[in-house]
PDB file of C-alpha atoms in Angstrom:
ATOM      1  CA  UNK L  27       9.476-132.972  62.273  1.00  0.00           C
ATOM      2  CA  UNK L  28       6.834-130.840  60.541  1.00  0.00           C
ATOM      3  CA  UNK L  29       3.334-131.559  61.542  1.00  0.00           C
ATOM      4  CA  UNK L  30       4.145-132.634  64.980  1.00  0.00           C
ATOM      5  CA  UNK L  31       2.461-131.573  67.907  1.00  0.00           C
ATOM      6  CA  UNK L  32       4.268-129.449  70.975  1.00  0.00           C
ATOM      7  CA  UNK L  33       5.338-131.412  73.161  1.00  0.00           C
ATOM      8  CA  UNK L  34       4.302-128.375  75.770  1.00  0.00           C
ATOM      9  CA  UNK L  35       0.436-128.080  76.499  1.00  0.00           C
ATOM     10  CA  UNK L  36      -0.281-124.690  76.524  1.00  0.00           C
ATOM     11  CA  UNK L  37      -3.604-125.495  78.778  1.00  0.00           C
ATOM     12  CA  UNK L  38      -1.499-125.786  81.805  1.00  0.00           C
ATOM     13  CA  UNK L  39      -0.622-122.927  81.517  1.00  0.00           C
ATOM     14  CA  UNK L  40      -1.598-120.534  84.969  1.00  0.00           C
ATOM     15  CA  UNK L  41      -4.708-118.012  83.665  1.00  0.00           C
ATOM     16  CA  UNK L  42      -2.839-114.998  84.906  1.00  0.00           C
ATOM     17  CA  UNK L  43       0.423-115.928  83.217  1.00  0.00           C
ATOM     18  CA  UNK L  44      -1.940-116.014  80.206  1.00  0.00           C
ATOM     19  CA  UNK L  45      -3.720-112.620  80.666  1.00  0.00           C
ATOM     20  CA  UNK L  46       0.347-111.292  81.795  1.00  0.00           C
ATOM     21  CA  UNK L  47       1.405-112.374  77.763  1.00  0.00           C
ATOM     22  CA  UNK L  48      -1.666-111.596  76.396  1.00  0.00           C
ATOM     23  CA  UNK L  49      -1.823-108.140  77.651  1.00  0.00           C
ATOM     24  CA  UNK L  50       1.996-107.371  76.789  1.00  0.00           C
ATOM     25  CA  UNK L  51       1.596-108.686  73.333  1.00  0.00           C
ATOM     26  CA  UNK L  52      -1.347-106.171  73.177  1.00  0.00           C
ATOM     27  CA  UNK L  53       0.440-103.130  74.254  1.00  0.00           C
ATOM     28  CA  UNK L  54       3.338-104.075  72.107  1.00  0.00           C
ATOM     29  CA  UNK L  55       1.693-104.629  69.144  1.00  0.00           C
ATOM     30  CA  UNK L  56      -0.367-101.652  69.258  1.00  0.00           C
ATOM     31  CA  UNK L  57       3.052 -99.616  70.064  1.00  0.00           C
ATOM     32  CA  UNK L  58       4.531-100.714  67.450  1.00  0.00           C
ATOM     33  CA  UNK L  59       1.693-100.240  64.914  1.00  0.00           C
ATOM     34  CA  UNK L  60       1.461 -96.645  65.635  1.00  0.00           C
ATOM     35  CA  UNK L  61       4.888 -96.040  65.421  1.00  0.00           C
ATOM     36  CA  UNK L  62       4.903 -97.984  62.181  1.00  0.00           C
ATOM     37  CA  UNK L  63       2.374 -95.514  60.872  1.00  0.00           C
ATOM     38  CA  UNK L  64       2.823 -92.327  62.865  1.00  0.00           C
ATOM     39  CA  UNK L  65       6.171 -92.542  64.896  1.00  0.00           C
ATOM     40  CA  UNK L  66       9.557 -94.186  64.991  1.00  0.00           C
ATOM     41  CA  UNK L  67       8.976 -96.434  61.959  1.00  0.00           C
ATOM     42  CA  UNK L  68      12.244 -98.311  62.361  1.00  0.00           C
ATOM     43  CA  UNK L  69      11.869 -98.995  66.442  1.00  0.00           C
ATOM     44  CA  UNK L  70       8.514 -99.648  65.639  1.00  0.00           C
ATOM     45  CA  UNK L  71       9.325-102.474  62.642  1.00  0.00           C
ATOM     46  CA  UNK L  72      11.965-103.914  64.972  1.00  0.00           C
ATOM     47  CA  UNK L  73       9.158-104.323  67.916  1.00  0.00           C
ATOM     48  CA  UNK L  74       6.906-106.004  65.367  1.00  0.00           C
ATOM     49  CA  UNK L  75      10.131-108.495  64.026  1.00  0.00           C
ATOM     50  CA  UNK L  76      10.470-109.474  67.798  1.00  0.00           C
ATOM     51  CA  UNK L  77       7.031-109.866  68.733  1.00  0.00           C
ATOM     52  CA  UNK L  78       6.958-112.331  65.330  1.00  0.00           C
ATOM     53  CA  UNK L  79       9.852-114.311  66.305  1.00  0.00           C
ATOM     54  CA  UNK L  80       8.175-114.903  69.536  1.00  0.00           C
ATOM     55  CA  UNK L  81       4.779-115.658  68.373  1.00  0.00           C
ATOM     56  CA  UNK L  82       6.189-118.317  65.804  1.00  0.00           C
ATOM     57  CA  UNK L  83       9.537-119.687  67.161  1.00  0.00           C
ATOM     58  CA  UNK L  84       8.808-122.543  64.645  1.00  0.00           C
ATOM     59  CA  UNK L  85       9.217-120.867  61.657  1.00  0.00           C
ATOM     60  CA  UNK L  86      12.928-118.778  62.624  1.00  0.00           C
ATOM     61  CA  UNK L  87      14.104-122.209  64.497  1.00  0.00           C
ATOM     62  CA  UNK L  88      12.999-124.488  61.450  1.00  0.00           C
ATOM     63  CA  UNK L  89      10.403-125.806  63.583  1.00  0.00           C
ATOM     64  CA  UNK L  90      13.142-127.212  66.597  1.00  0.00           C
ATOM     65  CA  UNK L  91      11.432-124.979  68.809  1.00  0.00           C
ATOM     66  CA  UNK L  92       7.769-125.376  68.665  1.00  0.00           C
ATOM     67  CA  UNK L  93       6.876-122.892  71.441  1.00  0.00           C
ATOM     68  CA  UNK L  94       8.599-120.224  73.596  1.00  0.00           C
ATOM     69  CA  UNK L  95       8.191-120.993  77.515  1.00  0.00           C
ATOM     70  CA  UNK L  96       5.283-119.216  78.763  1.00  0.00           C
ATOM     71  CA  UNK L  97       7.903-117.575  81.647  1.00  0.00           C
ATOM     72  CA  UNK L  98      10.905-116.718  78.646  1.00  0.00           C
ATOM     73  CA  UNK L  99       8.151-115.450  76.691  1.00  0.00           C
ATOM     74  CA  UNK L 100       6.855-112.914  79.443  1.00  0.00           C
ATOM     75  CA  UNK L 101      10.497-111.876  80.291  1.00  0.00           C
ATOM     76  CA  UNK L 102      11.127-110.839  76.966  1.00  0.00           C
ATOM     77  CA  UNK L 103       8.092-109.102  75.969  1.00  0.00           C
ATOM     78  CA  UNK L 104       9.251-107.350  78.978  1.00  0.00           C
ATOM     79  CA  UNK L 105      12.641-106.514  77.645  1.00  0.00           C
ATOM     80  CA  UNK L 106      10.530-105.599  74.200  1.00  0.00           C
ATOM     81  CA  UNK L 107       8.587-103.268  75.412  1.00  0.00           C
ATOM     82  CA  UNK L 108      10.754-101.149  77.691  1.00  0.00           C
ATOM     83  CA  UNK L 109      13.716-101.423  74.528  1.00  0.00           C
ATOM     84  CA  UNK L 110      12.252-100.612  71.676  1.00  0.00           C
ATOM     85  CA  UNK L 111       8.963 -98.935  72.770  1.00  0.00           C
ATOM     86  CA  UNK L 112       9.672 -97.167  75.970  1.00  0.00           C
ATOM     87  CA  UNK L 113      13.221 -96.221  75.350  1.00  0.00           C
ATOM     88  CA  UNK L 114      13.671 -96.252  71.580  1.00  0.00           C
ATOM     89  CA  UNK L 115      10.365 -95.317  69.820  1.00  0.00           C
ATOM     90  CA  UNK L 116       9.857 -92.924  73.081  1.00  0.00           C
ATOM     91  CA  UNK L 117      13.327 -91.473  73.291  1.00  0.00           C
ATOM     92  CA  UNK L 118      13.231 -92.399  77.195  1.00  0.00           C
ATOM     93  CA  UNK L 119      17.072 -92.472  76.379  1.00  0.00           C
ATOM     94  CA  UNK L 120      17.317 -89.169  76.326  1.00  0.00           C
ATOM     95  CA  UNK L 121      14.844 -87.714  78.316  1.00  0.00           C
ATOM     96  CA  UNK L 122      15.300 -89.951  81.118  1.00  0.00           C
ATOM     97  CA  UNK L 123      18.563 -89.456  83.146  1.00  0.00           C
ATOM     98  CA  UNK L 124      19.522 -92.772  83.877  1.00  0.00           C
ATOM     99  CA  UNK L 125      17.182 -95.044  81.813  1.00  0.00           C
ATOM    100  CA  UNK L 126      19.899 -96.288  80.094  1.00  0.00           C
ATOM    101  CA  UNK L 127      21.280 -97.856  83.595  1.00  0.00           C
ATOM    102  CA  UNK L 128      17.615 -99.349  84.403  1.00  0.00           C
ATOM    103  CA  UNK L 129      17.814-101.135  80.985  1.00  0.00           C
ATOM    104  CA  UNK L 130      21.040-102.262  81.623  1.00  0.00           C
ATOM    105  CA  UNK L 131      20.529-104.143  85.145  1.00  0.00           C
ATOM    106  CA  UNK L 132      16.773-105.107  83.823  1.00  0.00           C
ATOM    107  CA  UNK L 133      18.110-106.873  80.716  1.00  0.00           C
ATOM    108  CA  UNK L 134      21.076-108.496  82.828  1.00  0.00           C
ATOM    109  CA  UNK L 135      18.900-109.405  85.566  1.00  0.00           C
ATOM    110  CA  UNK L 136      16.448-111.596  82.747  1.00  0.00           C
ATOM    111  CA  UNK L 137      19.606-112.883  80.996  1.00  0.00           C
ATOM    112  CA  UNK L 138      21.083-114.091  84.610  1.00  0.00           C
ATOM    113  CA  UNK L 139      18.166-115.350  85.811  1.00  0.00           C
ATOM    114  CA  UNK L 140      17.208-117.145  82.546  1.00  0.00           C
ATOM    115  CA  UNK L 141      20.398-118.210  81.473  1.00  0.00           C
ATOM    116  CA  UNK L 142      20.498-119.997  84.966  1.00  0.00           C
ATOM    117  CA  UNK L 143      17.549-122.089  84.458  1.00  0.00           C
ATOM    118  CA  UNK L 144      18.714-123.334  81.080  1.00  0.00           C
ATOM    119  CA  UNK L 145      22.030-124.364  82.514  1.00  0.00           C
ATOM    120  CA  UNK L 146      20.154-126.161  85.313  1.00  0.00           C
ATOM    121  CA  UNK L 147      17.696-127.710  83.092  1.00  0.00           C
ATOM    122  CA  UNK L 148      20.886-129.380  81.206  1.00  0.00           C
ATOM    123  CA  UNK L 149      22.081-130.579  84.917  1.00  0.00           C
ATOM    124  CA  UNK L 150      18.871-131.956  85.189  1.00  0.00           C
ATOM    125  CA  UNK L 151      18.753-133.486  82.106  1.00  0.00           C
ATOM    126  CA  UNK L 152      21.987-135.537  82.886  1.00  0.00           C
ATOM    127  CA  UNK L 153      23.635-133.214  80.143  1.00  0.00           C
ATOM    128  CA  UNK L 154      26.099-131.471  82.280  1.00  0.00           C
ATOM    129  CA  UNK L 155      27.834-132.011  85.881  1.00  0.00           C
ATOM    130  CA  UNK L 156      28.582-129.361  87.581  1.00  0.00           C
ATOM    131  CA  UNK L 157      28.248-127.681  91.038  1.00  0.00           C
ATOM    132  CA  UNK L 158      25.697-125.168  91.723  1.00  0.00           C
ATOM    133  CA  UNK L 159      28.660-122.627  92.287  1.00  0.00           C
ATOM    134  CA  UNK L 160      30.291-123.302  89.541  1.00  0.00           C
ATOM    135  CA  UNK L 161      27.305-122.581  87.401  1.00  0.00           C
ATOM    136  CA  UNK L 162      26.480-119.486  89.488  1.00  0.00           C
ATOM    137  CA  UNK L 163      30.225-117.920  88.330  1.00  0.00           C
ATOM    138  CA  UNK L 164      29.125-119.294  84.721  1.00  0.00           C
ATOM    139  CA  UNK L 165      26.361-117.209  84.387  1.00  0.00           C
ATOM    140  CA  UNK L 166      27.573-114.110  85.806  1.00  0.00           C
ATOM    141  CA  UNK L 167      30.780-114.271  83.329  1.00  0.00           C
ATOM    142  CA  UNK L 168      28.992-114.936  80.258  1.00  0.00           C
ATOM    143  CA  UNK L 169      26.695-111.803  81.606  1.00  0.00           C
ATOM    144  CA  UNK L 170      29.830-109.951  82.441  1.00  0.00           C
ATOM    145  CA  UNK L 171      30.468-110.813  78.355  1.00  0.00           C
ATOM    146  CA  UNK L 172      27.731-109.878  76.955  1.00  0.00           C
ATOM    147  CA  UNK L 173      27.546-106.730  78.199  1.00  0.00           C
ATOM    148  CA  UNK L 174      31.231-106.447  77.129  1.00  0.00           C
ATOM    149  CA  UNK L 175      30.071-107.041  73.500  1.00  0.00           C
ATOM    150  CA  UNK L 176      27.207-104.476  73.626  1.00  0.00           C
ATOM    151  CA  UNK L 177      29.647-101.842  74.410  1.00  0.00           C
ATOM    152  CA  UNK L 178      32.234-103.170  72.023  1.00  0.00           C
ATOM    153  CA  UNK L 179      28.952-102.969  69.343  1.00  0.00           C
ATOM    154  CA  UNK L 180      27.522 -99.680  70.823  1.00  0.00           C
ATOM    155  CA  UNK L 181      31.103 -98.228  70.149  1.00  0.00           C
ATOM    156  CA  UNK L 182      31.819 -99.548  66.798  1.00  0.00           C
ATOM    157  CA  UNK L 183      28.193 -98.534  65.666  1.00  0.00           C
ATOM    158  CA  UNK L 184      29.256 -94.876  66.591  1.00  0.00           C
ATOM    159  CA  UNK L 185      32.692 -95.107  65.115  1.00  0.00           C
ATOM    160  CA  UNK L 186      31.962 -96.740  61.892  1.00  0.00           C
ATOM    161  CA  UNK L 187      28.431 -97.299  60.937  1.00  0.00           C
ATOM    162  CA  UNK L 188      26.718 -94.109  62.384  1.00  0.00           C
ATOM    163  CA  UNK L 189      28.516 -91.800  60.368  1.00  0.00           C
ATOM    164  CA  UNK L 190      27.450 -93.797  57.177  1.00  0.00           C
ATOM    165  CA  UNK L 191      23.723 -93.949  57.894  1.00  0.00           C
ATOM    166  CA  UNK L 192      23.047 -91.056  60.381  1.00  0.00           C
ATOM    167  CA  UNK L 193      21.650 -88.274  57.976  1.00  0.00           C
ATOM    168  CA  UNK L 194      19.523 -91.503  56.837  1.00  0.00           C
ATOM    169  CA  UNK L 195      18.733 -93.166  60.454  1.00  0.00           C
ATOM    170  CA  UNK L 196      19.029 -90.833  63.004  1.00  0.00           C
ATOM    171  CA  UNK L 197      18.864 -93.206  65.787  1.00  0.00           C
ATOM    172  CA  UNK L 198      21.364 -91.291  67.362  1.00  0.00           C
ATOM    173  CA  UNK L 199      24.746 -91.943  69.150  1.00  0.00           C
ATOM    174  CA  UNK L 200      24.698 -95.297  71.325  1.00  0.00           C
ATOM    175  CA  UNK L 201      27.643 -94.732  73.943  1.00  0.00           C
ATOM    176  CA  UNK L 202      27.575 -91.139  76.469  1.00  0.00           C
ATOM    177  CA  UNK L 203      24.395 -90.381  78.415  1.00  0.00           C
ATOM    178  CA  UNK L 204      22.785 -86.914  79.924  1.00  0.00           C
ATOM    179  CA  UNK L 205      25.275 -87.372  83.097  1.00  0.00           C
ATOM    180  CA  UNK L 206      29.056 -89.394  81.803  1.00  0.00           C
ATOM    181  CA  UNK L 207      31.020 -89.007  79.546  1.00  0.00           C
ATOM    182  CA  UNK L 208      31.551 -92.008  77.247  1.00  0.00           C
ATOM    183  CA  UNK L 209      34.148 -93.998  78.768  1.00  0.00           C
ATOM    184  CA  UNK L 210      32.457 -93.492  82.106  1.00  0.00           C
ATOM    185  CA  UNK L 211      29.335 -94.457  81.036  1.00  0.00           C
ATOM    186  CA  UNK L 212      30.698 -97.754  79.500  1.00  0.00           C
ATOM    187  CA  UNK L 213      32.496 -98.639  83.170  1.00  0.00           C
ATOM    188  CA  UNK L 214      29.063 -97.810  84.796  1.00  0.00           C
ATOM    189  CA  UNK L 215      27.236-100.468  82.280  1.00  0.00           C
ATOM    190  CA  UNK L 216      29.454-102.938  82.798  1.00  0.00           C
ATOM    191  CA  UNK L 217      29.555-102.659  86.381  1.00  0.00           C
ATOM    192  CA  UNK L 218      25.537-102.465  86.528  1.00  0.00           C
ATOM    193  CA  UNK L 219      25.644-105.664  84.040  1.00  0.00           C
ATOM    194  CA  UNK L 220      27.235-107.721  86.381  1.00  0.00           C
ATOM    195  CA  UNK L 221      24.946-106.543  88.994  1.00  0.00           C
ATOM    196  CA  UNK L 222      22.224-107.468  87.164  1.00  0.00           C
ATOM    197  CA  UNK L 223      24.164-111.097  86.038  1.00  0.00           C
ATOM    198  CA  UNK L 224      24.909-111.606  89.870  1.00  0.00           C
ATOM    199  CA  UNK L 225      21.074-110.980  91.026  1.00  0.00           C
ATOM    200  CA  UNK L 226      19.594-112.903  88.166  1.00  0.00           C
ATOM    201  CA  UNK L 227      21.911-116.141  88.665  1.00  0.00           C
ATOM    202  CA  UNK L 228      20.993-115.572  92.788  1.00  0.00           C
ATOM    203  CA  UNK L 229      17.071-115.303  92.150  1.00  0.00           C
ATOM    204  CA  UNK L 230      17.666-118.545  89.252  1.00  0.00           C
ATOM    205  CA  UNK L 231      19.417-120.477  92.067  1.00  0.00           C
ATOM    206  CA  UNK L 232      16.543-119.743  94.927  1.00  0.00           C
ATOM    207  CA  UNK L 233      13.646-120.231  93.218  1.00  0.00           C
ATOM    208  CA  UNK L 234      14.803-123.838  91.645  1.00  0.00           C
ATOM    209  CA  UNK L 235      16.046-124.407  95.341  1.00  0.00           C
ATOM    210  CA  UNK L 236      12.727-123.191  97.126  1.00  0.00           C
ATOM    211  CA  UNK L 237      10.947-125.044  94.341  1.00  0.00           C
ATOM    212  CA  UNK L 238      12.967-128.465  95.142  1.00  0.00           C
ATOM    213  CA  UNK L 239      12.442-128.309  99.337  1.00  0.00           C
ATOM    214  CA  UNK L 240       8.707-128.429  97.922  1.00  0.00           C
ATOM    215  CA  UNK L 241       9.302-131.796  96.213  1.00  0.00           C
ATOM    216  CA  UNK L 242       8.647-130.027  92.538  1.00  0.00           C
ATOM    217  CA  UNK L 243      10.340-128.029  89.262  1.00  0.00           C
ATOM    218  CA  UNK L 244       9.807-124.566  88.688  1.00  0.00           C
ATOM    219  CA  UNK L 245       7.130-124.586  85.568  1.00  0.00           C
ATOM    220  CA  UNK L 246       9.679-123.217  83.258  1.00  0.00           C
ATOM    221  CA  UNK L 247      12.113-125.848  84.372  1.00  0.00           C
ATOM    222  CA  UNK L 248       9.318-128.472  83.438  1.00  0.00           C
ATOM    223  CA  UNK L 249       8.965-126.787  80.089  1.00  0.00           C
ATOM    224  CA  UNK L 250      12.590-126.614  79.219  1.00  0.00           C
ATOM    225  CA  UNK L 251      13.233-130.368  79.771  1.00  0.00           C
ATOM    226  CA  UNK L 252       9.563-131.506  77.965  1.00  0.00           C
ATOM    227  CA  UNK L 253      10.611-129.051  74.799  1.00  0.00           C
ATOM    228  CA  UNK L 254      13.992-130.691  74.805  1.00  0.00           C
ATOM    229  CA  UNK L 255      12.634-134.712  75.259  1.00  0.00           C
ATOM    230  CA  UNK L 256      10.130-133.354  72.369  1.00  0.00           C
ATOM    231  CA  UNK L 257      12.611-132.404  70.166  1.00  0.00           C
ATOM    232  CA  UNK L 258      14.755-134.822  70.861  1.00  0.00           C
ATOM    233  CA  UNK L 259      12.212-137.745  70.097  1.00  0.00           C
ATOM    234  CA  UNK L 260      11.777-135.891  67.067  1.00  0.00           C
ATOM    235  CA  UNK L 261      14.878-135.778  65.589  1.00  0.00           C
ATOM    236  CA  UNK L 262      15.545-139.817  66.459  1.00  0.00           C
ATOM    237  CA  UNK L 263      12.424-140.188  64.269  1.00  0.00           C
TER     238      UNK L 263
END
């Protein structure tokens, strides 16, 4: 596979989608760099790690991902930026009232909303039959399950691993905010998770609908299936 060009042409891609990545990868990147040097070294190493694994997908997917979907690529940077720069390396955790709860429904929202066009680009692909429905309820539980993890991570990090490396890493406690207590902060995230799972799968499902009335694919949708033919032709070879 090694040596083989994407199967994507980045050319097509719109100019301001373009300047949109180009100008996050900027602001991350320089974010990052200073905190590296001057701030938060650890947010600002993990910012850098992320921005790498989305610059060169090839290299951390041994090259079965040649490029990250212009559209994935932009949510994420999103996610990136207002994680580990705004709220992390910033501290808008704790000097924002309820940032925690924006990051919650925003990351939700993204994984709804993309996890609904990979499932659809699988329907499309012949790869799975299901109803529209059905896939709507798929996406909001594995949301729902995710965000059942994080908390199930946030709290064990407190519990177990905190106490070890706190008076080494003070990133601070994960679970608890400025306003709840802990357990009622948990029920709030997972309620606002599945918010944000609900209105992510409901955006997926009316843009790939408004986008089929019009005789066409969403762009991502079109990127998704060429990527997978790509790699798929590939790994015949």
């Amino acid at each position: 596979m090694h040596g083989k060009s994407c199967p994507i042409d980045l050319k097509q891609i719109p100019p301001w989608k373009r300047y949109l990545r180009g100008f996050l990868r900027i602001i991350i990147l320089i974010n990052a760099v200073y905190h590296v040097v001057l701030g938060e070294v650890f947010f600002g190493f993990l910012a850098l790690l992320a921005l790498t694994i989305l610059l060169v997908p090839r290299f951390f997917t041994k090259n079965k991902i040649c490029v990250v979907p212009v559209d994935i690529e932009i949510l994420f940077l999103i996610v990136v930026f207002f994680e580990l720069i705004v709220a992390d390396a910033y501290s808008f955790y704790s000097r924002v009232p309820y940032y925690d709860k924006f990051m919650h429904l925003l990351v939700s929202f993204i994984v709804g909303l993309v996890g609904m066009v990979i499932i659809y680009t699988f329907y499309a692909l012949g790869k799975l039959q299901a109803s529209t429905g059905v896939m709507f309820a798929l996406i909001v539980l594995i949301t729902m399950g995710l965000g059942a993890g994080l908390e199930m991570a946030e709290y064990f990090y407190d519990q177990i691993i905190y106490p070890l490396i706190g008076p080494y890493l003070p990133t601070g406690l994960t679970q608890g905010s400025m306003v709840a207590s802990p357990l009622a902060d948990t029920m709030e995230d997972l309620f606002v998770d599945t918010l944000g799972g609900i209105l992510g799968a409901a955006i997926g499902i009316i843009l790939i609908k408004r986008e089929e009335k019009r005789g066409r694919e969403l762009e991502i949708l079109d990127e998704l299936e060429v990527l997978a033919g790509g790699n798929s032709e590939d790994d015949l070879e």
